Amino acid sequence: MEKKEHKSISIPGGNIIIPMFVGAFLNTFFPKVLEIGGFTTPLAQGSGALVGAFLFIIGGTISFKSSAAAAKRGGVIIVTKIAVSVILGLLVAHIFNNNFLGLSALSIIGAMSGANNALYSGIIHDFGDEVDAGAVGITILSVGPMVTMIALASAGLAAISPMTMVASVLPLIVGMVLANIFPAVRQILTSGVNASIVVVGFALGCSMNFKQIFVGGLSGILLGFIVTLVGGAITIWTDRLSGGSGVAGAAISSTAGAAMATPAALAAADPTYTAIASTATAQISAAVVVTAILTPMLTAWIAKQNKKKKAEPKIS
């Protein structure tokens, strides 16, 4: 008798969303459980240390090696992505009093400045070329809270000293250096990314409640559309302007899973952001899911348009 295969349901961003919901469920309905001490309370309240460990692990996935053409393509699309995120974030801060339909400069810059590089690599495997694939060695450099910290501090929207910024990204830098010197360390850290996301997601969820998730989730859906459609339109344009096909520009139009840790990192550096950190985390987490759906669709459409254009007969 043949055994029936059970199909598993894949949830975009599930490794972040599910543990975050579990943590938020406990904090909403059974908060005392998270205060019993032992190892439970430090886990629930230790998002700072866990984010530091997470950045260390993420640093281990960043390679110093990249060909000139790949470095150029990666540089063009990620610099464009960062520039658009900062411009939109600062517009919201100064024109809309830091509240555009519930979105703050923190959530916009945090969500848009870094891309889901694993998603990028998977999409490029199907639609891109070798140069597009190699560009991930550069695009992954925007992972972490540094871009958001620099943008908000430079604009006078956050009181963060240069030493605090260095301290916030030092784990990422140390992980990067060790992984590039010792290949075995890279292999260990790379294999630990998904596990670290689950643990950090749970800890962040333990500082949230369902009301914050609901409010943040609704505006976070809007944030996801802004990241992919607005940011993507511009990265596609600059990609083509620099000699690319637009595929890399479309594939980079997602939100990094690592971005969910940015609000907590910023709140640790500047306590005035503590009040909105949980909402921003929920918004960015929603954007991770939305962009995981929209970005492949946008890239497939761009690839289809490119194919159609190539097939059109040239008029002499």
Short mmCIF file of N, CA and C in Angstrom, two decimals, residues 171-312:
data_model
loop_
_atom_site.label_atom_id
_atom_site.label_comp_id
_atom_site.label_asym_id
_atom_site.label_seq_id
_atom_site.Cartn_x
_atom_site.Cartn_y
_atom_site.Cartn_z
N PRO A 171 29.04 43.75 15.39
CA PRO A 171 28.85 42.30 15.25
C PRO A 171 28.78 41.85 13.79
N LEU A 172 28.11 42.65 12.94
CA LEU A 172 28.00 42.32 11.52
C LEU A 172 29.38 42.34 10.86
N ILE A 173 30.19 43.36 11.20
CA ILE A 173 31.52 43.51 10.61
C ILE A 173 32.43 42.35 11.06
N VAL A 174 32.37 42.02 12.36
CA VAL A 174 33.19 40.92 12.89
C VAL A 174 32.82 39.60 12.21
N GLY A 175 31.51 39.36 12.07
CA GLY A 175 31.06 38.15 11.39
C GLY A 175 31.53 38.10 9.95
N MET A 176 31.49 39.26 9.28
CA MET A 176 31.92 39.35 7.89
C MET A 176 33.41 39.03 7.74
N VAL A 177 34.22 39.65 8.61
CA VAL A 177 35.67 39.45 8.54
C VAL A 177 36.04 38.00 8.83
N LEU A 178 35.48 37.44 9.89
CA LEU A 178 35.79 36.05 10.25
C LEU A 178 35.39 35.08 9.14
N ALA A 179 34.21 35.31 8.55
CA ALA A 179 33.73 34.40 7.51
C ALA A 179 34.58 34.48 6.25
N ASN A 180 35.12 35.66 5.97
CA ASN A 180 35.96 35.80 4.77
C ASN A 180 37.37 35.27 4.98
N ILE A 181 37.82 35.22 6.23
CA ILE A 181 39.14 34.67 6.53
C ILE A 181 39.07 33.15 6.66
N PHE A 182 38.00 32.67 7.30
CA PHE A 182 37.86 31.25 7.56
C PHE A 182 36.60 30.70 6.88
N PRO A 183 36.75 29.99 5.77
CA PRO A 183 35.59 29.44 5.04
C PRO A 183 34.70 28.55 5.91
N ALA A 184 35.28 27.85 6.87
CA ALA A 184 34.49 26.98 7.75
C ALA A 184 33.52 27.80 8.60
N VAL A 185 33.97 28.97 9.02
CA VAL A 185 33.11 29.86 9.81
C VAL A 185 31.96 30.35 8.94
N ARG A 186 32.25 30.68 7.68
CA ARG A 186 31.19 31.12 6.76
C ARG A 186 30.12 30.03 6.62
N GLN A 187 30.56 28.80 6.46
CA GLN A 187 29.62 27.70 6.29
C GLN A 187 28.73 27.53 7.52
N ILE A 188 29.33 27.65 8.69
CA ILE A 188 28.57 27.50 9.94
C ILE A 188 27.55 28.64 10.09
N LEU A 189 28.01 29.86 9.87
CA LEU A 189 27.13 31.02 10.05
C LEU A 189 26.02 31.05 9.01
N THR A 190 26.35 30.72 7.77
CA THR A 190 25.35 30.72 6.71
C THR A 190 24.23 29.73 7.01
N SER A 191 24.60 28.57 7.53
CA SER A 191 23.58 27.56 7.83
C SER A 191 22.73 27.95 9.04
N GLY A 192 23.18 28.96 9.81
CA GLY A 192 22.44 29.36 11.00
C GLY A 192 21.50 30.54 10.80
N VAL A 193 21.43 31.09 9.58
CA VAL A 193 20.62 32.28 9.34
C VAL A 193 19.15 32.05 9.65
N ASN A 194 18.57 31.00 9.08
CA ASN A 194 17.14 30.75 9.28
C ASN A 194 16.80 30.51 10.74
N ALA A 195 17.65 29.77 11.43
CA ALA A 195 17.40 29.49 12.85
C ALA A 195 17.44 30.77 13.67
N SER A 196 18.39 31.65 13.35
CA SER A 196 18.51 32.91 14.10
C SER A 196 17.31 33.81 13.85
N ILE A 197 16.77 33.78 12.64
CA ILE A 197 15.59 34.58 12.32
C ILE A 197 14.40 34.13 13.16
N VAL A 198 14.27 32.81 13.33
CA VAL A 198 13.17 32.27 14.13
C VAL A 198 13.27 32.75 15.58
N VAL A 199 14.46 32.67 16.16
CA VAL A 199 14.66 33.06 17.56
C VAL A 199 14.44 34.56 17.75
N VAL A 200 15.01 35.37 16.86
CA VAL A 200 14.83 36.82 16.95
C VAL A 200 13.37 37.19 16.74
N GLY A 201 12.70 36.53 15.81
CA GLY A 201 11.28 36.79 15.57
C GLY A 201 10.45 36.54 16.81
N PHE A 202 10.75 35.46 17.53
CA PHE A 202 10.02 35.14 18.76
C PHE A 202 10.26 36.21 19.82
N ALA A 203 11.53 36.60 20.01
CA ALA A 203 11.87 37.59 21.03
C ALA A 203 11.21 38.94 20.73
N LEU A 204 11.22 39.34 19.46
CA LEU A 204 10.57 40.60 19.09
C LEU A 204 9.06 40.51 19.31
N GLY A 205 8.48 39.35 19.00
CA GLY A 205 7.05 39.16 19.22
C GLY A 205 6.67 39.26 20.69
N CYS A 206 7.59 38.85 21.58
CA CYS A 206 7.33 38.91 23.02
C CYS A 206 7.23 40.34 23.54
N SER A 207 7.66 41.31 22.74
CA SER A 207 7.54 42.72 23.14
C SER A 207 6.34 43.39 22.47
N MET A 208 5.52 42.60 21.74
CA MET A 208 4.40 43.14 20.99
C MET A 208 3.09 42.52 21.47
N ASN A 209 1.98 43.14 21.06
CA ASN A 209 0.67 42.55 21.32
C ASN A 209 -0.13 42.55 20.03
N PHE A 210 -1.26 41.87 20.03
CA PHE A 210 -2.03 41.71 18.80
C PHE A 210 -2.58 43.03 18.26
N LYS A 211 -2.82 44.00 19.13
CA LYS A 211 -3.31 45.30 18.66
C LYS A 211 -2.24 45.97 17.79
N GLN A 212 -0.99 45.93 18.25
CA GLN A 212 0.11 46.52 17.49
C GLN A 212 0.30 45.80 16.16
N ILE A 213 0.19 44.46 16.20
CA ILE A 213 0.36 43.69 14.97
C ILE A 213 -0.74 44.01 13.97
N PHE A 214 -1.99 44.14 14.46
CA PHE A 214 -3.11 44.44 13.56
C PHE A 214 -2.95 45.81 12.93
N VAL A 215 -2.68 46.82 13.77
CA VAL A 215 -2.50 48.19 13.25
C VAL A 215 -1.29 48.26 12.33
N GLY A 216 -0.18 47.68 12.78
CA GLY A 216 1.04 47.71 11.97
C GLY A 216 0.91 46.88 10.71
N GLY A 217 0.14 45.78 10.79
CA GLY A 217 -0.02 44.90 9.64
C GLY A 217 -0.74 45.57 8.48
N LEU A 218 -1.79 46.35 8.81
CA LEU A 218 -2.56 47.02 7.76
C LEU A 218 -1.69 48.04 7.02
N SER A 219 -1.00 48.89 7.78
CA SER A 219 -0.13 49.88 7.13
C SER A 219 1.10 49.20 6.54
N GLY A 220 1.48 48.05 7.11
CA GLY A 220 2.63 47.30 6.58
C GLY A 220 2.36 46.74 5.20
N ILE A 221 1.10 46.41 4.91
CA ILE A 221 0.73 45.95 3.56
C ILE A 221 0.97 47.07 2.56
N LEU A 222 0.55 48.28 2.94
CA LEU A 222 0.80 49.45 2.09
C LEU A 222 2.30 49.64 1.91
N LEU A 223 3.05 49.47 2.99
CA LEU A 223 4.51 49.62 2.93
C LEU A 223 5.11 48.63 1.93
N GLY A 224 4.61 47.40 1.93
CA GLY A 224 5.11 46.40 0.99
C GLY A 224 4.89 46.80 -0.45
N PHE A 225 3.72 47.37 -0.75
CA PHE A 225 3.44 47.83 -2.12
C PHE A 225 4.35 49.00 -2.50
N ILE A 226 4.60 49.90 -1.55
CA ILE A 226 5.50 51.03 -1.83
C ILE A 226 6.91 50.53 -2.13
N VAL A 227 7.39 49.58 -1.32
CA VAL A 227 8.75 49.05 -1.49
C VAL A 227 8.92 48.44 -2.88
N THR A 228 7.96 47.58 -3.27
CA THR A 228 8.11 46.87 -4.54
C THR A 228 7.75 47.72 -5.76
N LEU A 229 6.62 48.41 -5.70
CA LEU A 229 6.15 49.12 -6.89
C LEU A 229 6.82 50.47 -7.09
N VAL A 230 6.95 51.25 -6.04
CA VAL A 230 7.61 52.57 -6.17
C VAL A 230 9.12 52.39 -6.24
N GLY A 231 9.68 51.70 -5.24
CA GLY A 231 11.13 51.48 -5.25
C GLY A 231 11.56 50.66 -6.45
N GLY A 232 10.78 49.62 -6.78
CA GLY A 232 11.12 48.76 -7.91
C GLY A 232 11.13 49.49 -9.24
N ALA A 233 10.18 50.38 -9.44
CA ALA A 233 10.11 51.13 -10.70
C ALA A 233 11.39 51.94 -10.91
N ILE A 234 11.92 52.49 -9.82
CA ILE A 234 13.12 53.33 -9.94
C ILE A 234 14.38 52.48 -10.09
N THR A 235 14.47 51.36 -9.35
CA THR A 235 15.66 50.50 -9.50
C THR A 235 15.68 49.83 -10.88
N ILE A 236 14.53 49.52 -11.43
CA ILE A 236 14.46 48.96 -12.80
C ILE A 236 15.00 49.99 -13.79
N TRP A 237 14.61 51.24 -13.61
CA TRP A 237 15.03 52.33 -14.51
C TRP A 237 16.55 52.53 -14.45
N THR A 238 17.12 52.59 -13.22
CA THR A 238 18.57 52.82 -13.11
C THR A 238 19.36 51.59 -13.58
N ASP A 239 18.80 50.41 -13.37
CA ASP A 239 19.44 49.18 -13.85
C ASP A 239 19.57 49.23 -15.37
N ARG A 240 18.49 49.58 -16.04
CA ARG A 240 18.51 49.68 -17.51
C ARG A 240 19.40 50.82 -17.98
N LEU A 241 19.39 51.91 -17.23
CA LEU A 241 20.20 53.08 -17.60
C LEU A 241 21.69 52.75 -17.57
N SER A 242 22.07 51.81 -16.69
CA SER A 242 23.48 51.45 -16.54
C SER A 242 23.88 50.23 -17.37
N GLY A 243 22.97 49.79 -18.25
CA GLY A 243 23.30 48.69 -19.15
C GLY A 243 22.68 47.36 -18.81
N GLY A 244 21.91 47.28 -17.73
CA GLY A 244 21.25 46.04 -17.35
C GLY A 244 19.92 45.87 -18.07
N SER A 245 19.26 44.76 -17.83
CA SER A 245 17.99 44.46 -18.49
C SER A 245 16.78 44.93 -17.68
N GLY A 246 17.05 45.34 -16.42
CA GLY A 246 15.94 45.71 -15.54
C GLY A 246 15.52 44.58 -14.62
N VAL A 247 15.97 43.37 -14.96
CA VAL A 247 15.62 42.20 -14.15
C VAL A 247 16.20 42.30 -12.74
N ALA A 248 17.48 42.69 -12.65
CA ALA A 248 18.11 42.85 -11.33
C ALA A 248 17.42 43.95 -10.53
N GLY A 249 17.05 45.02 -11.20
CA GLY A 249 16.35 46.12 -10.54
C GLY A 249 15.01 45.69 -9.98
N ALA A 250 14.32 44.81 -10.70
CA ALA A 250 13.04 44.29 -10.22
C ALA A 250 13.24 43.30 -9.09
N ALA A 251 14.24 42.44 -9.22
CA ALA A 251 14.48 41.38 -8.24
C ALA A 251 14.95 41.91 -6.89
N ILE A 252 15.45 43.15 -6.87
CA ILE A 252 15.96 43.74 -5.63
C ILE A 252 14.85 44.48 -4.87
N SER A 253 13.63 44.50 -5.42
CA SER A 253 12.55 45.33 -4.87
C SER A 253 11.78 44.67 -3.73
N SER A 254 12.50 44.00 -2.85
CA SER A 254 11.84 43.33 -1.72
C SER A 254 12.36 43.90 -0.41
N THR A 255 11.80 43.43 0.69
CA THR A 255 12.25 43.84 2.03
C THR A 255 13.02 42.69 2.66
N ALA A 256 14.18 42.99 3.22
CA ALA A 256 15.01 41.96 3.85
C ALA A 256 14.36 41.46 5.13
N GLY A 257 14.45 40.15 5.35
CA GLY A 257 13.97 39.60 6.61
C GLY A 257 14.73 40.20 7.79
N ALA A 258 16.01 40.51 7.55
CA ALA A 258 16.83 41.09 8.61
C ALA A 258 16.34 42.46 9.04
N ALA A 259 15.57 43.12 8.17
CA ALA A 259 15.08 44.48 8.47
C ALA A 259 14.13 44.50 9.66
N MET A 260 13.56 43.36 9.99
CA MET A 260 12.63 43.33 11.13
C MET A 260 13.35 43.67 12.43
N ALA A 261 14.68 43.51 12.47
CA ALA A 261 15.45 43.80 13.68
C ALA A 261 15.87 45.26 13.76
N THR A 262 15.69 46.03 12.69
CA THR A 262 16.15 47.42 12.66
C THR A 262 15.47 48.30 13.70
N PRO A 263 14.13 48.27 13.86
CA PRO A 263 13.51 49.12 14.88
C PRO A 263 14.04 48.86 16.28
N ALA A 264 14.25 47.58 16.63
CA ALA A 264 14.78 47.25 17.96
C ALA A 264 16.20 47.78 18.13
N ALA A 265 17.01 47.68 17.07
CA ALA A 265 18.38 48.17 17.12
C ALA A 265 18.40 49.69 17.27
N LEU A 266 17.49 50.37 16.58
CA LEU A 266 17.43 51.83 16.66
C LEU A 266 16.94 52.27 18.04
N ALA A 267 15.94 51.56 18.58
CA ALA A 267 15.42 51.89 19.91
C ALA A 267 16.49 51.72 20.98
N ALA A 268 17.38 50.72 20.78
CA ALA A 268 18.47 50.51 21.72
C ALA A 268 19.48 51.65 21.65
N ALA A 269 19.66 52.21 20.45
CA ALA A 269 20.61 53.31 20.26
C ALA A 269 20.01 54.65 20.67
N ASP A 270 18.71 54.83 20.42
CA ASP A 270 18.01 56.07 20.77
C ASP A 270 16.67 55.70 21.39
N PRO A 271 16.57 55.76 22.73
CA PRO A 271 15.35 55.33 23.44
C PRO A 271 14.08 56.06 23.03
N THR A 272 14.19 57.21 22.37
CA THR A 272 12.98 57.94 21.96
C THR A 272 12.19 57.15 20.91
N TYR A 273 12.83 56.17 20.29
CA TYR A 273 12.16 55.35 19.26
C TYR A 273 11.49 54.11 19.85
N THR A 274 11.62 53.93 21.16
CA THR A 274 11.04 52.75 21.80
C THR A 274 9.52 52.68 21.60
N ALA A 275 8.87 53.86 21.64
CA ALA A 275 7.40 53.91 21.55
C ALA A 275 6.87 53.38 20.21
N ILE A 276 7.62 53.60 19.13
CA ILE A 276 7.13 53.18 17.82
C ILE A 276 7.84 51.95 17.27
N ALA A 277 8.80 51.41 18.04
CA ALA A 277 9.60 50.29 17.55
C ALA A 277 8.74 49.05 17.26
N SER A 278 7.79 48.74 18.15
CA SER A 278 6.96 47.55 17.96
C SER A 278 6.07 47.67 16.74
N THR A 279 5.47 48.86 16.55
CA THR A 279 4.62 49.08 15.38
C THR A 279 5.44 49.00 14.10
N ALA A 280 6.63 49.62 14.12
CA ALA A 280 7.50 49.59 12.94
C ALA A 280 7.93 48.17 12.63
N THR A 281 8.18 47.36 13.67
CA THR A 281 8.56 45.96 13.46
C THR A 281 7.44 45.19 12.78
N ALA A 282 6.19 45.43 13.25
CA ALA A 282 5.03 44.76 12.64
C ALA A 282 4.86 45.19 11.18
N GLN A 283 5.07 46.49 10.90
CA GLN A 283 4.93 47.00 9.54
C GLN A 283 5.99 46.39 8.62
N ILE A 284 7.23 46.35 9.08
CA ILE A 284 8.31 45.79 8.27
C ILE A 284 8.10 44.30 8.05
N SER A 285 7.63 43.60 9.08
CA SER A 285 7.36 42.17 8.94
C SER A 285 6.28 41.91 7.90
N ALA A 286 5.24 42.76 7.89
CA ALA A 286 4.19 42.64 6.87
C ALA A 286 4.76 42.91 5.49
N ALA A 287 5.66 43.90 5.39
CA ALA A 287 6.28 44.24 4.11
C ALA A 287 7.13 43.09 3.59
N VAL A 288 7.78 42.36 4.50
CA VAL A 288 8.56 41.18 4.10
C VAL A 288 7.68 40.18 3.37
N VAL A 289 6.49 39.93 3.92
CA VAL A 289 5.57 38.97 3.33
C VAL A 289 5.03 39.49 1.99
N VAL A 290 4.58 40.74 1.98
CA VAL A 290 3.97 41.32 0.76
C VAL A 290 4.99 41.36 -0.37
N THR A 291 6.20 41.81 -0.08
CA THR A 291 7.21 41.91 -1.14
C THR A 291 7.68 40.53 -1.61
N ALA A 292 7.62 39.53 -0.72
CA ALA A 292 7.99 38.17 -1.13
C ALA A 292 7.03 37.64 -2.19
N ILE A 293 5.82 38.21 -2.22
CA ILE A 293 4.83 37.83 -3.23
C ILE A 293 4.94 38.71 -4.47
N LEU A 294 5.08 40.03 -4.24
CA LEU A 294 5.05 40.98 -5.35
C LEU A 294 6.34 41.00 -6.18
N THR A 295 7.49 40.88 -5.51
CA THR A 295 8.77 41.00 -6.21
C THR A 295 8.97 39.94 -7.31
N PRO A 296 8.70 38.66 -7.04
CA PRO A 296 8.81 37.67 -8.13
C PRO A 296 7.84 37.96 -9.27
N MET A 297 6.65 38.44 -8.95
CA MET A 297 5.66 38.77 -9.99
C MET A 297 6.16 39.92 -10.86
N LEU A 298 6.71 40.96 -10.21
CA LEU A 298 7.23 42.11 -10.95
C LEU A 298 8.41 41.69 -11.83
N THR A 299 9.30 40.87 -11.30
CA THR A 299 10.48 40.43 -12.07
C THR A 299 10.06 39.58 -13.26
N ALA A 300 9.11 38.69 -13.06
CA ALA A 300 8.62 37.85 -14.16
C ALA A 300 8.00 38.70 -15.26
N TRP A 301 7.30 39.76 -14.86
CA TRP A 301 6.67 40.66 -15.84
C TRP A 301 7.73 41.41 -16.65
N ILE A 302 8.78 41.89 -15.96
CA ILE A 302 9.87 42.60 -16.64
C ILE A 302 10.58 41.67 -17.62
N ALA A 303 10.84 40.43 -17.19
CA ALA A 303 11.50 39.45 -18.06
C ALA A 303 10.65 39.16 -19.28
N LYS A 304 9.34 39.09 -19.09
CA LYS A 304 8.41 38.83 -20.19
C LYS A 304 8.41 40.00 -21.18
N GLN A 305 8.44 41.22 -20.64
CA GLN A 305 8.47 42.41 -21.50
C GLN A 305 9.77 42.46 -22.31
N ASN A 306 10.87 42.09 -21.66
CA ASN A 306 12.17 42.06 -22.36
C ASN A 306 12.16 41.05 -23.50
N LYS A 307 11.56 39.89 -23.23
CA LYS A 307 11.48 38.83 -24.23
C LYS A 307 10.62 39.28 -25.41
N LYS A 308 9.52 39.92 -25.09
CA LYS A 308 8.60 40.39 -26.12
C LYS A 308 9.28 41.46 -26.99
N LYS A 309 10.06 42.32 -26.34
CA LYS A 309 10.75 43.39 -27.07
C LYS A 309 11.80 42.81 -28.02
N LYS A 310 12.49 41.76 -27.56
CA LYS A 310 13.50 41.12 -28.41
C LYS A 310 12.88 40.44 -29.62
N ALA A 311 11.66 39.93 -29.42
CA ALA A 311 10.98 39.20 -30.49
C ALA A 311 10.37 40.12 -31.54
N GLU A 312 10.24 41.40 -31.20
CA GLU A 312 9.64 42.35 -32.16
C GLU A 312 10.58 42.57 -33.35
#
